[in-house]
């Protein structure tokens, strides 16, 4: 090794030792007669010291000529530091250097390689290899590494076997758009990159591998946002001879294990909420339950009082922001503007304050008597000082808008603490959802999800009322995992395909291999997949999964560091039998 120690390990016990360190010059402080260099590597920072008259003149000048991010090797003696630094683990010592070797000079970096940098997102993504030198970014990847180790340890302990599945597969029509790969040896035909290993893990169950897992790359060509990347990582799992209860218990155990091993946080048994209750009380199938503020429906209390907005509405519903009655008119106007934003879509906001004397004052006082408003307060279980916020309109749209308002109020009131974790299971999803544009049902999860056995009698007459044998794990308002008990019977799978609008020929062309496999003794099975990047960002207290991916894409799906995607040579296109159309400029 070129070094005897790292830049993070020397302590007072090492005083007097001759050591060799290597690393990058973090910063240089030149006080004329004294010179200090902070030397950094992956493990930490150690201070080097040079003193005019004590350090040989040539060495002093060599140190003075170093620049930021120079890669150097230093020989020196460990001494006790006179002015100690309790901000770093090595802050009690420093190195009195006797030799410096420049291993590689460096250009001045385009941004500061510091915890708090002056580089914007685009610049840091272009020079991601420099951004990765920063301590917060490195710690994110160290957290990811810890998470991966803990996942494997838990699943190994529970007799899961890790099996790799293909990356070049067949394109399927359900879900997001596929990324496709042309086949040179099969002109005019294409592979797809897997959105998940769904069919392969089911085939592994048919093969008798009763507990499979894989920490696997998946690919979806969809619009990007903070918690989406075109390529992402899943903890993908499948089990045979299990019920939904078995799967919930097994993977609740995994999450509790991760919190304990990685965060040192003990999580109690996860509560369960039906999809119907999640939508009714939170307006979302991934409710943030770190705070209460559940929806209260007001239809019987507010209709037929002459207020047209409420009279004409399918649903009148609100939340109680406890202690927020002191909100000013300006703050209430801000909330009104917030819910009227196009992406939220409410037409307005009604509010009511519960005064210190218990009376209620609202923005629609002229339509409602004091007794009417007291009935509102009772419905919300409101106390003096509380603020009631009410929306009205189409049922689904209004619940969605109120969910956004609830989250906004949770943020403003400091109720969404990133150091507090509130996981739960959401169960009993609808099996199907109707799509007006295509005039047919789509699978809410995927076509292989099994219906609840007690709902099978609805399959011919009321398919929209069938509940899925499916479940999602939600933490702090983020869906971190989801899965289902699968269909393992060919006849039921064929019925499902028909419900989804597949002809027999289409079903056979897309999934014939799976249907054929079901005829060779497919066991009952089910599984779950966790968004590993999302879990990492949640554990790390960040909003974006990009912070926990070594080389992420930007919001346009580009890697600006290597400039991908990019055109390919005409000769390659000819080999692949691909002809380019005139593209829009």
XYZ file of C-alpha atoms in Angstrom:
585
model
C 0.000 0.000 0.000
C 1.123 3.566 -0.637
C -0.110 4.527 2.853
C 0.150 3.221 6.400
C -3.113 4.796 7.621
C -6.215 6.473 6.252
C -7.081 10.115 6.870
C -9.789 9.141 9.346
C -8.092 6.798 11.806
C -5.217 8.562 13.638
C -5.782 9.482 17.302
C -3.780 10.586 20.354
C -2.670 6.962 20.815
C -0.678 7.360 17.577
C 1.343 10.385 18.768
C 5.044 9.908 17.990
C 4.446 7.420 15.161
C 5.924 7.915 11.688
C 3.034 7.552 9.225
C 2.313 7.797 5.515
C -0.992 9.281 4.313
C -2.442 9.687 0.832
C -5.410 11.728 -0.332
C -6.714 14.927 -1.836
C -5.916 18.476 -0.726
C -9.188 19.715 0.755
C -7.962 23.201 1.623
C -4.765 25.086 2.355
C -4.427 27.848 4.976
C -1.302 29.994 4.596
C -0.500 32.377 7.486
C 2.975 33.299 6.242
C 5.118 31.572 8.834
C 2.640 28.708 9.301
C 0.899 26.567 6.718
C -1.850 23.986 7.272
C -3.263 21.530 4.769
C -6.413 19.465 5.279
C -5.848 16.125 3.605
C -9.005 14.176 2.701
C -9.806 10.631 1.671
C -12.942 8.488 1.877
C -12.443 7.944 5.608
C -11.999 11.500 6.858
C -9.677 14.502 7.110
C -6.270 14.872 8.782
C -4.476 18.182 9.243
C -0.878 18.529 8.020
C 1.282 21.285 9.504
C 4.332 23.120 8.133
C 6.281 25.755 10.107
C 8.771 28.215 8.641
C 12.180 27.663 10.240
C 11.243 24.179 11.444
C 10.069 22.586 8.195
C 12.867 22.516 5.559
C 12.497 25.493 3.190
C 12.099 23.356 0.046
C 9.338 21.332 1.695
C 7.593 24.471 2.943
C 7.583 25.932 -0.577
C 6.452 22.617 -2.086
C 3.485 22.585 0.300
C 2.664 26.212 -0.512
C 2.521 25.380 -4.253
C -0.177 22.728 -3.846
C -3.670 23.385 -5.148
C -7.127 22.132 -4.215
C -7.752 18.475 -5.119
C -4.073 17.701 -5.761
C -3.468 14.017 -5.012
C -0.491 13.756 -2.643
C 1.440 11.313 -0.475
C 2.788 12.650 2.812
C 5.313 11.202 5.243
C 5.391 12.689 8.735
C 5.150 12.297 12.497
C 1.903 12.325 14.467
C 1.908 15.121 17.069
C -0.709 16.371 19.504
C -2.604 19.304 18.113
C -2.256 22.554 20.065
C -5.613 23.992 18.950
C -7.902 20.968 18.871
C -10.898 20.583 16.550
C -13.828 18.718 18.120
C -15.727 18.782 14.798
C -13.690 15.918 13.302
C -12.580 12.550 14.795
C -8.896 13.303 14.039
C -9.121 16.754 15.613
C -6.760 15.978 18.527
C -3.726 15.330 16.319
C -1.921 16.634 13.256
C 0.958 15.471 11.063
C 4.281 17.271 11.119
C 5.261 16.558 7.509
C 8.779 15.561 6.507
C 8.105 14.636 2.880
C 5.478 15.425 0.188
C 5.054 13.633 -3.115
C 2.572 14.920 -5.695
C 0.909 11.851 -7.187
C -1.245 13.918 -9.519
C -1.869 17.619 -9.981
C -5.431 18.843 -10.454
C -7.242 21.588 -12.324
C -9.217 23.970 -10.151
C -12.598 22.208 -9.631
C -15.695 23.930 -11.104
C -17.324 23.987 -7.649
C -16.257 23.679 -4.017
C -15.715 20.093 -2.849
C -17.294 20.892 0.525
C -20.326 19.718 2.521
C -22.026 22.985 1.511
C -21.053 23.501 -2.104
C -21.534 26.402 -4.505
C -22.304 24.016 -7.389
C -25.838 23.819 -8.785
C -27.516 20.497 -9.654
C -26.655 20.581 -13.360
C -22.996 21.437 -12.764
C -22.602 18.756 -10.100
C -24.234 16.149 -12.354
C -21.851 17.054 -15.191
C -18.907 16.522 -12.841
C -20.498 13.761 -10.790
C -17.100 12.125 -10.140
C -16.159 15.307 -8.241
C -19.527 15.571 -6.492
C -19.033 12.023 -5.201
C -15.974 13.246 -3.274
C -18.202 15.383 -1.055
C -18.920 13.888 2.368
C -22.766 14.080 2.237
C -22.877 12.326 -1.139
C -20.407 9.677 -0.037
C -22.423 9.067 3.135
C -25.543 8.532 1.027
C -23.805 5.740 -0.883
C -22.440 4.283 2.362
C -26.016 4.211 3.682
C -27.115 2.451 0.486
C -24.358 -0.115 1.026
C -25.485 -0.695 4.634
C -29.077 -1.130 3.484
C -28.063 -3.662 0.840
C -26.038 -5.695 3.341
C -28.887 -5.676 5.875
C -31.443 -6.772 3.256
C -29.296 -9.710 2.160
C -28.572 -10.732 5.763
C -32.286 -10.843 6.653
C -33.374 -12.704 3.521
C -30.491 -15.192 3.768
C -31.512 -15.882 7.361
C -35.056 -16.661 6.130
C -33.854 -19.168 3.495
C -34.344 -16.997 0.408
C -32.122 -17.760 -2.586
C -30.818 -14.947 -4.802
C -31.377 -15.740 -8.485
C -30.484 -13.422 -11.368
C -33.045 -13.044 -14.148
C -32.487 -11.830 -17.746
C -32.065 -8.160 -18.666
C -32.957 -8.704 -22.337
C -36.577 -9.873 -22.365
C -39.852 -9.644 -24.334
C -41.798 -6.375 -24.516
C -45.181 -6.483 -22.735
C -48.053 -4.046 -23.260
C -49.038 -3.346 -19.620
C -47.479 -0.718 -17.334
C -45.096 2.049 -18.379
C -43.331 2.238 -21.738
C -40.518 -0.235 -22.279
C -36.975 0.621 -23.255
C -36.320 -1.506 -26.339
C -33.079 -2.956 -27.712
C -32.759 -3.942 -31.396
C -31.454 -7.430 -32.172
C -28.684 -7.525 -34.811
C -29.058 -11.289 -35.266
C -32.845 -11.089 -35.604
C -33.492 -8.145 -37.956
C -36.653 -6.180 -37.255
C -37.068 -7.725 -33.801
C -36.427 -6.170 -30.420
C -35.724 -7.074 -26.835
C -37.122 -4.975 -23.997
C -35.401 -4.070 -20.744
C -37.475 -5.412 -17.807
C -39.807 -3.092 -15.920
C -39.594 -5.813 -13.255
C -38.717 -9.540 -13.265
C -42.423 -10.345 -12.706
C -42.919 -13.286 -15.056
C -39.490 -14.753 -14.343
C -40.005 -14.838 -10.602
C -43.348 -16.565 -11.143
C -41.598 -19.105 -13.368
C -39.068 -19.664 -10.561
C -41.987 -20.558 -8.307
C -43.173 -23.077 -10.909
C -39.579 -24.380 -10.885
C -39.759 -25.111 -7.161
C -37.582 -22.263 -5.825
C -40.025 -21.460 -3.057
C -38.207 -18.367 -1.699
C -36.541 -16.138 -4.302
C -35.072 -12.662 -4.046
C -32.997 -10.348 -6.171
C -31.691 -6.823 -5.738
C -32.290 -5.996 -9.360
C -32.121 -3.178 -11.905
C -35.461 -2.300 -13.532
C -36.202 0.085 -16.408
C -39.226 2.242 -17.213
C -39.500 4.853 -19.946
C -41.753 7.298 -18.093
C -41.839 10.959 -17.129
C -39.343 11.660 -14.369
C -39.638 13.370 -10.992
C -37.781 13.376 -7.663
C -38.664 9.761 -6.804
C -38.325 8.338 -10.341
C -35.375 7.406 -12.536
C -35.433 5.564 -15.884
C -33.318 2.840 -14.273
C -33.912 2.000 -10.640
C -33.326 -0.794 -8.147
C -35.880 -3.141 -6.579
C -35.717 -5.646 -3.757
C -37.695 -8.251 -5.651
C -39.135 -11.244 -3.747
C -41.461 -14.174 -4.409
C -42.625 -17.069 -2.198
C -44.605 -20.284 -2.759
C -47.236 -21.938 -0.577
C -48.043 -18.718 1.265
C -51.040 -16.558 2.072
C -51.169 -12.768 2.128
C -50.709 -12.928 5.905
C -47.429 -14.849 5.528
C -46.050 -12.240 3.135
C -47.077 -9.275 5.281
C -45.454 -10.816 8.361
C -42.231 -11.750 6.519
C -41.651 -8.334 4.974
C -42.856 -6.362 7.956
C -39.997 -8.230 9.623
C -37.605 -7.052 6.900
C -38.536 -3.390 7.360
C -38.296 -3.605 11.145
C -34.878 -5.277 10.709
C -33.681 -2.465 8.408
C -34.811 0.270 10.779
C -33.112 -1.421 13.726
C -29.819 -2.307 11.988
C -29.381 0.822 9.872
C -31.149 3.572 11.848
C -31.196 2.129 15.372
C -34.977 2.726 15.401
C -37.400 0.186 16.871
C -40.632 -0.040 14.853
C -43.762 -1.509 16.413
C -46.105 -3.830 14.513
C -47.337 -2.105 11.358
C -50.998 -1.076 11.339
C -53.178 -2.005 8.356
C -55.602 0.230 6.489
C -57.959 -0.696 3.677
C -57.705 1.154 0.381
C -61.301 2.369 0.897
C -60.435 3.925 4.273
C -57.209 5.441 2.944
C -59.140 7.220 0.195
C -61.997 8.229 2.515
C -59.895 9.630 5.351
C -56.728 10.770 3.540
C -57.617 11.084 -0.158
C -54.569 8.985 -1.047
C -53.624 5.319 -1.237
C -50.290 6.261 0.358
C -51.319 8.299 3.416
C -48.774 10.119 5.558
C -49.805 8.998 9.044
C -47.114 10.874 10.974
C -49.925 13.301 11.828
C -53.692 12.973 12.166
C -55.798 15.625 10.377
C -58.154 12.982 8.931
C -60.889 14.010 6.509
C -64.357 14.759 7.887
C -67.300 14.583 5.448
C -69.898 17.315 5.933
C -72.616 16.624 3.347
C -75.517 16.134 5.818
C -74.545 19.281 7.772
C -73.994 21.789 4.967
C -76.378 21.054 2.107
C -79.708 22.814 1.423
C -78.698 25.951 3.293
C -78.574 28.221 0.241
C -74.812 28.058 -0.368
C -74.725 26.926 -3.991
C -71.103 25.710 -3.942
C -71.964 23.163 -1.241
C -75.470 22.407 -2.520
C -74.159 21.461 -5.984
C -71.142 19.514 -4.765
C -70.948 15.724 -4.815
C -68.753 15.873 -1.711
C -68.072 18.507 0.966
C -65.109 17.490 3.092
C -62.553 19.152 5.341
C -59.676 18.868 7.803
C -59.019 20.306 11.247
C -55.676 22.125 11.475
C -55.368 22.116 15.248
C -54.079 25.351 16.756
C -53.996 27.204 13.412
C -56.936 29.594 14.037
C -54.372 32.395 14.348
C -53.646 32.190 10.623
C -53.854 35.671 9.083
C -55.989 36.588 6.099
C -52.798 36.661 4.028
C -51.943 33.082 5.042
C -55.486 31.931 4.253
C -55.298 33.619 0.851
C -52.039 31.747 0.225
C -53.800 28.465 1.017
C -56.656 29.392 -1.329
C -54.162 30.122 -4.114
C -52.428 26.813 -3.332
C -55.565 24.676 -3.804
C -56.546 26.602 -6.953
C -53.264 25.779 -8.711
C -53.964 23.827 -11.941
C -52.178 20.699 -10.707
C -54.476 20.600 -7.647
C -57.616 21.916 -9.281
C -59.929 23.062 -6.450
C -62.196 26.040 -7.227
C -61.861 27.628 -3.803
C -61.436 27.154 -0.069
C -63.897 27.660 2.792
C -62.508 28.133 6.294
C -63.866 28.444 9.812
C -62.074 29.519 12.995
C -63.004 28.236 16.450
C -62.660 31.308 18.673
C -61.326 31.319 22.239
C -64.900 31.533 23.573
C -65.884 28.439 21.554
C -67.893 30.317 18.910
C -67.185 29.609 15.242
C -66.537 32.281 12.601
C -66.406 31.203 8.969
C -65.938 32.653 5.499
C -69.550 31.636 4.693
C -71.243 33.019 7.843
C -74.150 34.520 5.949
C -75.381 31.086 4.842
C -75.077 29.305 8.194
C -76.399 30.011 11.684
C -74.139 29.896 14.777
C -75.811 26.558 15.598
C -74.942 25.217 12.136
C -71.309 26.205 12.601
C -71.223 24.626 16.073
C -72.328 21.388 14.402
C -69.293 21.724 12.104
C -67.013 22.104 15.123
C -68.558 19.036 16.749
C -68.073 16.953 13.598
C -64.376 17.933 13.506
C -63.968 17.488 17.283
C -62.622 21.048 17.158
C -61.459 23.033 20.150
C -60.829 26.777 20.627
C -57.867 27.797 18.469
C -58.524 25.252 15.703
C -58.870 26.088 12.015
C -61.278 24.148 9.793
C -60.474 23.997 6.061
C -63.206 22.760 3.711
C -63.277 21.867 -0.008
C -66.243 20.881 -2.188
C -66.830 19.410 -5.630
C -66.509 16.132 -7.518
C -65.795 13.323 -5.027
C -62.519 11.956 -6.399
C -61.090 15.306 -7.468
C -61.955 16.932 -4.129
C -60.375 14.172 -2.072
C -57.223 14.425 -4.168
C -57.088 18.205 -3.667
C -57.704 17.927 0.073
C -54.893 15.386 0.332
C -52.530 17.989 -1.153
C -53.851 20.646 1.253
C -53.449 18.279 4.203
C -49.819 17.587 3.282
C -49.184 21.317 2.823
C -50.622 22.054 6.262
C -48.570 19.216 7.737
C -45.461 20.820 6.230
C -46.343 24.340 7.422
C -47.132 23.135 10.922
C -43.924 21.094 11.258
C -45.740 17.759 11.468
C -43.744 15.977 8.739
C -40.518 15.388 10.654
C -38.044 13.367 8.535
C -36.717 11.741 11.720
C -40.138 10.284 12.580
C -41.252 7.143 10.747
C -44.835 5.932 10.411
C -45.068 2.758 8.291
C -48.303 0.918 7.523
C -49.825 -1.613 5.153
C -52.576 -0.562 2.736
C -54.657 -3.592 1.687
C -57.775 -4.562 -0.295
C -57.106 -2.511 -3.421
C -59.526 -2.653 -6.347
C -58.402 -5.316 -8.812
C -59.314 -3.215 -11.854
C -59.706 0.444 -12.796
C -61.768 1.730 -15.697
C -60.022 3.824 -18.328
C -62.354 6.215 -20.179
C -59.933 6.816 -23.067
C -59.473 3.168 -24.037
C -62.985 2.210 -22.823
C -61.738 -0.850 -20.955
C -60.441 -2.060 -17.624
C -56.767 -1.907 -16.686
C -55.093 -3.907 -13.936
C -54.522 -1.640 -10.943
C -51.339 -3.572 -10.117
C -50.591 -5.987 -12.986
C -52.451 -8.729 -14.902
C -51.160 -11.539 -12.668
C -52.701 -10.226 -9.434
C -55.187 -12.625 -7.881
C -58.688 -11.462 -6.898
C -59.843 -11.942 -3.318
C -61.339 -15.466 -3.332
C -64.606 -14.194 -1.819
C -64.990 -11.685 -4.696
C -64.602 -14.174 -7.549
C -68.403 -14.421 -7.948
C -68.390 -10.761 -9.141
C -66.136 -11.459 -12.123
C -68.942 -11.629 -14.718
C -71.408 -8.989 -13.492
C -69.495 -6.476 -11.340
C -65.778 -6.739 -12.182
C -65.172 -3.154 -11.013
C -66.098 -4.180 -7.454
C -63.561 -7.014 -7.202
C -60.871 -6.464 -4.598
C -57.307 -7.556 -5.290
C -55.318 -9.850 -3.049
C -52.761 -7.029 -3.056
C -50.917 -4.868 -0.539
C -48.636 -1.834 -0.430
C -46.234 -0.767 2.283
C -46.319 2.988 2.870
C -43.871 4.981 5.010
C -44.397 8.714 5.643
C -46.635 9.104 2.608
C -44.277 7.235 0.252
C -45.153 3.892 -1.318
C -41.969 1.909 -0.693
C -43.199 -1.534 -1.699
C -46.099 -3.408 -3.180
C -47.121 -6.870 -4.218
C -49.869 -9.436 -4.393
C -50.854 -13.061 -4.281
C -50.592 -14.160 -7.919
C -52.944 -16.084 -10.146
C -51.549 -19.609 -10.506
C -54.471 -21.210 -12.351
C -54.476 -21.018 -16.170
C -58.260 -20.737 -16.463
C -58.478 -17.798 -14.039
C -55.517 -16.112 -15.752
C -57.328 -16.428 -19.118
C -60.440 -14.830 -17.554
C -58.290 -11.975 -16.277
C -56.785 -11.381 -19.712
C -60.280 -11.257 -21.250
C -61.377 -8.685 -18.625
C -58.381 -6.571 -19.611
C -59.373 -6.633 -23.274
C -56.806 -9.161 -24.539
C -57.884 -11.486 -27.313
C -56.847 -15.125 -26.914
C -54.251 -14.614 -29.656
C -52.817 -11.494 -27.952
C -52.639 -13.218 -24.563
C -50.907 -16.236 -26.116
C -48.449 -14.058 -28.048
C -47.474 -12.015 -24.991
C -47.721 -14.498 -22.133
C -48.122 -17.956 -23.687
C -44.918 -19.180 -22.003
C -46.344 -18.356 -18.553
C -49.759 -19.840 -19.308
C -48.084 -23.030 -20.526
C -46.000 -23.192 -17.337
C -49.158 -23.011 -15.215
C -50.193 -26.371 -16.701
C -47.181 -28.126 -15.142
C -48.079 -27.863 -11.477
C -47.788 -24.168 -10.555
C -47.895 -23.729 -6.760
C -49.905 -20.980 -5.047
C -47.490 -18.067 -4.778
C -47.145 -14.368 -4.155
C -44.563 -11.711 -3.661
C -43.547 -8.125 -3.172
C -41.078 -5.607 -4.576
C -39.590 -2.711 -2.639
C -38.251 0.431 -4.295
C -34.716 0.225 -2.942
C -33.754 3.769 -4.011
C -36.882 5.149 -2.305
C -36.096 3.246 0.884
C -32.570 4.668 0.873
C -33.782 8.254 0.401
C -36.351 7.785 3.168
C -33.746 6.428 5.593
C -31.404 9.248 4.551
C -33.995 11.981 5.083
C -33.888 13.176 1.460
C -36.679 13.948 -1.018
C -34.896 12.766 -4.160
C -33.686 9.252 -4.968
C -30.991 10.800 -7.192
C -28.954 11.569 -4.061
C -28.604 7.828 -3.405
C -27.668 6.713 -6.939
C -23.993 6.951 -7.890
C -24.558 8.129 -11.472
C -28.187 9.278 -11.896
C -29.984 10.769 -14.896
C -31.460 14.281 -14.889
C -35.172 15.073 -15.275
C -34.856 14.699 -19.053
C -33.451 11.195 -18.669
C -29.952 12.330 -19.670
C -26.613 11.470 -18.147
C -24.980 14.854 -18.660
C -21.598 13.547 -17.483
C -21.158 11.004 -20.317
C -23.671 12.745 -22.642
C -26.114 9.875 -23.020
C -28.329 9.102 -24.817
C -26.444 10.056 -27.980
C -26.575 9.314 -31.722
C -24.841 6.186 -33.019
C -22.874 5.721 -36.219
C -24.630 4.980 -39.513
C -22.672 1.733 -39.805
C -24.159 0.541 -36.503
C -27.660 1.508 -37.644
C -27.145 -0.444 -40.873
C -26.036 -3.511 -38.883
C -29.213 -3.266 -36.835
C -31.382 -2.706 -39.950
C -32.666 0.583 -38.521
C -33.536 3.508 -40.758
C -33.810 6.932 -39.138
C -36.711 9.237 -40.004
C -36.183 12.985 -40.200
C -36.286 13.997 -36.549
C -37.754 17.302 -35.336
C -35.005 19.863 -34.756
